[in-house]
Amino acid sequence: MKNVRLFFITCFALISFIAFTTKDVNASEIMQSKTGVDPHYDWTIKFNRELDRNTLNKIQVRDAAGLIINTKKQLLADGKSVKVFAPEQGYTNGKTYRLEIQAVKSKFAHLLKNTTIMPFTIKDAEPEPQLTEGLSKKEQQLAKLLNQYRESKGLKALPISKSLTEVARAHVKDSNAYSPENGVDKRGIKCNLHSWSANGKWSPVCYTSDHKYASNMWDKPRELTDYNGDGFEISVGYSSTTNVQITPEQALKSWQGSQSHNDVIIGIGYWAELTTMGVGIDGSYAHVWFGTVQDPSGYY
C-alpha cells in the first residue's frame, strides 16, 4: 500500500491532516510560513489517526534561537486533533517561531518519523494610542472604541466635534451632580438619562420614554454652543448615589446590547446621516452626542 502524507493549511489556523507511515523517513518538511499571527493564537493540528496522548510532548514550539516555548497541548475529543495553546503571556510581537511535530505515535503505535516544521511570525505591536489634545483619557478611549466598532462594520470613523463634546461634558457634569433621570414630569412619568436639571445655563427637560420632550433635548447643542444643528444622544450611567465609576468599555458594551442605541452608533436607517460626534464620560455617566452638520468650532 502506498504511504500518503496529506496537509491542509488555512490562512491562520493550522489544520493539518497528517498521515502516519511505517516507512522510515527522516527528512524534515518545512511548511509555508504564516505571518501576521495574533500573539494569543492557539494552533490546531489534525492527524488521520487517533493519537497516543503520551507523545504529545513531541509537538513543540521553538523560538528563532531554537529554545522551546512553554505551551500547553490538549488532545481534543476526536482523539485525532491536538490544540497547541499560546503561552499565557502570549508570543512576542514581531518575533518568528516554529511549530515542530516529530516522533508522534498513533494510538496503535504507528510512528510519525519525519519532522514537520511550520514557521510563523507574530504581528507587530500596535502603536500606543496618543492622547488627543483636549480630550481626557477616558474620552479619548471612548471615542476610539466607538470608531473602532464602526470601522469593524465597514463604516468610517466619525470626527470628534468640539461643540458636541462640550454638550456631552456639560450633561455628564449635570448627571453626576443632580441625577435628573430620577425625577418625573408633570404627568408623573419617570424621566430618563436624556434629562437635564434646572441647575445650568440650559432649559431643563425631563425626557420621557414617549419622547414627548424630544425637541428640548435636540436643541441642547444650539443652547450651549455655536453648533447650528440638532443633536442626538446615547447615554448610559449608574445613579450618582452609588459612586460606581463607569468605564469606556462598559459604556460601549451597554450600547451594543441595546438595539436602538446600537443602531445610532453603526448608522442604521436614519442614523446613516450622522457625520460627527462628541464624547463625555466621567464618574457614573457617559453621554455621546451625534450630529449631521459641520461644527464651526472644529474638531479634536
mmCIF file of N, CA and C in Angstrom, residues 2 5 9 20 29 39 47 51 69-70 72 78 86 98 101 127 133 155 184 195 204 209 214 216 243 251 271-272 295:
data_model
loop_
_atom_site.group_PDB
_atom_site.id
_atom_site.type_symbol
_atom_site.label_atom_id
_atom_site.label_comp_id
_atom_site.label_asym_id
_atom_site.label_seq_id
_atom_site.Cartn_x
_atom_site.Cartn_y
_atom_site.Cartn_z
ATOM 1 N N LYS A 2 0.543 2.206 -0.817
ATOM 2 C CA LYS A 2 1.353 3.412 -0.926
ATOM 3 C C LYS A 2 1.182 4.267 0.327
ATOM 4 N N ARG A 5 1.040 11.214 2.653
ATOM 5 C CA ARG A 5 1.034 12.277 3.648
ATOM 6 C C ARG A 5 0.232 13.428 3.074
ATOM 7 N N ILE A 9 -3.641 23.538 4.944
ATOM 8 C CA ILE A 9 -3.348 24.695 5.784
ATOM 9 C C ILE A 9 -4.309 25.823 5.429
ATOM 10 N N PHE A 20 0.151 8.851 9.243
ATOM 11 C CA PHE A 20 1.248 8.065 9.788
ATOM 12 C C PHE A 20 1.749 7.073 8.743
ATOM 13 N N GLU A 29 10.195 18.373 6.805
ATOM 14 C CA GLU A 29 9.376 19.072 5.826
ATOM 15 C C GLU A 29 9.045 20.447 6.358
ATOM 16 N N PRO A 39 -0.720 37.327 18.886
ATOM 17 C CA PRO A 39 0.152 36.810 19.960
ATOM 18 C C PRO A 39 -0.499 35.740 20.823
ATOM 19 N N PHE A 47 -4.602 14.971 12.833
ATOM 20 C CA PHE A 47 -3.948 13.790 12.272
ATOM 21 C C PHE A 47 -5.006 12.850 11.696
ATOM 22 N N LEU A 51 -4.372 9.513 18.405
ATOM 23 C CA LEU A 51 -3.016 9.676 18.914
ATOM 24 C C LEU A 51 -2.804 9.000 20.258
ATOM 25 N N ILE A 69 9.448 26.899 23.696
ATOM 26 C CA ILE A 69 8.500 27.801 24.344
ATOM 27 C C ILE A 69 7.515 26.960 25.157
ATOM 28 N N ASN A 70 7.236 27.393 26.362
ATOM 29 C CA ASN A 70 6.337 26.654 27.237
ATOM 30 C C ASN A 70 4.890 26.812 26.756
ATOM 31 N N LYS A 72 0.950 24.722 26.350
ATOM 32 C CA LYS A 72 0.090 23.618 26.781
ATOM 33 C C LYS A 72 -0.492 22.934 25.548
ATOM 34 N N ASP A 78 -12.038 14.156 19.478
ATOM 35 C CA ASP A 78 -11.999 13.159 18.400
ATOM 36 C C ASP A 78 -10.793 12.240 18.481
ATOM 37 N N ALA A 86 -1.333 29.090 23.009
ATOM 38 C CA ALA A 86 -0.297 30.119 23.104
ATOM 39 C C ALA A 86 0.180 30.228 24.545
ATOM 40 N N ARG A 98 8.640 28.584 15.361
ATOM 41 C CA ARG A 98 8.322 27.449 14.500
ATOM 42 C C ARG A 98 7.598 26.376 15.309
ATOM 43 N N ILE A 101 6.530 19.176 14.715
ATOM 44 C CA ILE A 101 5.835 17.920 15.007
ATOM 45 C C ILE A 101 6.793 16.796 14.665
ATOM 46 N N PRO A 127 0.813 50.528 17.770
ATOM 47 C CA PRO A 127 1.368 51.681 18.485
ATOM 48 C C PRO A 127 0.463 52.109 19.621
ATOM 49 N N GLU A 133 -5.226 65.824 22.058
ATOM 50 C CA GLU A 133 -5.193 67.070 22.822
ATOM 51 C C GLU A 133 -6.612 67.611 22.988
ATOM 52 N N LEU A 155 -17.760 50.981 8.349
ATOM 53 C CA LEU A 155 -18.137 52.394 8.354
ATOM 54 C C LEU A 155 -16.929 53.280 8.629
ATOM 55 N N VAL A 184 -39.697 63.051 37.736
ATOM 56 C CA VAL A 184 -40.872 62.706 36.926
ATOM 57 C C VAL A 184 -41.388 63.977 36.279
ATOM 58 N N SER A 195 -32.404 63.385 30.354
ATOM 59 C CA SER A 195 -32.951 64.545 31.075
ATOM 60 C C SER A 195 -31.846 65.485 31.555
ATOM 61 N N PRO A 204 -34.300 73.207 31.296
ATOM 62 C CA PRO A 204 -34.419 71.875 31.876
ATOM 63 C C PRO A 204 -35.368 71.006 31.046
ATOM 64 N N SER A 209 -40.029 58.324 28.125
ATOM 65 C CA SER A 209 -39.928 57.220 27.164
ATOM 66 C C SER A 209 -40.813 57.409 25.937
ATOM 67 N N ALA A 214 -38.730 65.573 23.130
ATOM 68 C CA ALA A 214 -37.513 65.308 22.360
ATOM 69 C C ALA A 214 -36.849 66.584 21.846
ATOM 70 N N ASN A 216 -36.595 69.442 23.118
ATOM 71 C CA ASN A 216 -35.815 70.123 24.154
ATOM 72 C C ASN A 216 -34.439 69.493 24.343
ATOM 73 N N ASN A 243 -21.923 55.914 43.448
ATOM 74 C CA ASN A 243 -20.487 56.200 43.327
ATOM 75 C C ASN A 243 -19.746 55.156 42.505
ATOM 76 N N ALA A 251 -19.459 51.222 28.865
ATOM 77 C CA ALA A 251 -20.403 52.066 28.126
ATOM 78 C C ALA A 251 -20.689 51.466 26.750
ATOM 79 N N TRP A 271 -30.058 57.032 11.018
ATOM 80 C CA TRP A 271 -28.777 57.348 11.646
ATOM 81 C C TRP A 271 -27.596 57.230 10.680
ATOM 82 N N ALA A 272 -27.850 56.766 9.466
ATOM 83 C CA ALA A 272 -26.786 56.717 8.457
ATOM 84 C C ALA A 272 -26.324 58.112 8.067
ATOM 85 N N ASP A 295 -19.181 71.384 12.321
ATOM 86 C CA ASP A 295 -19.014 72.124 13.576
ATOM 87 C C ASP A 295 -18.143 73.348 13.312
#
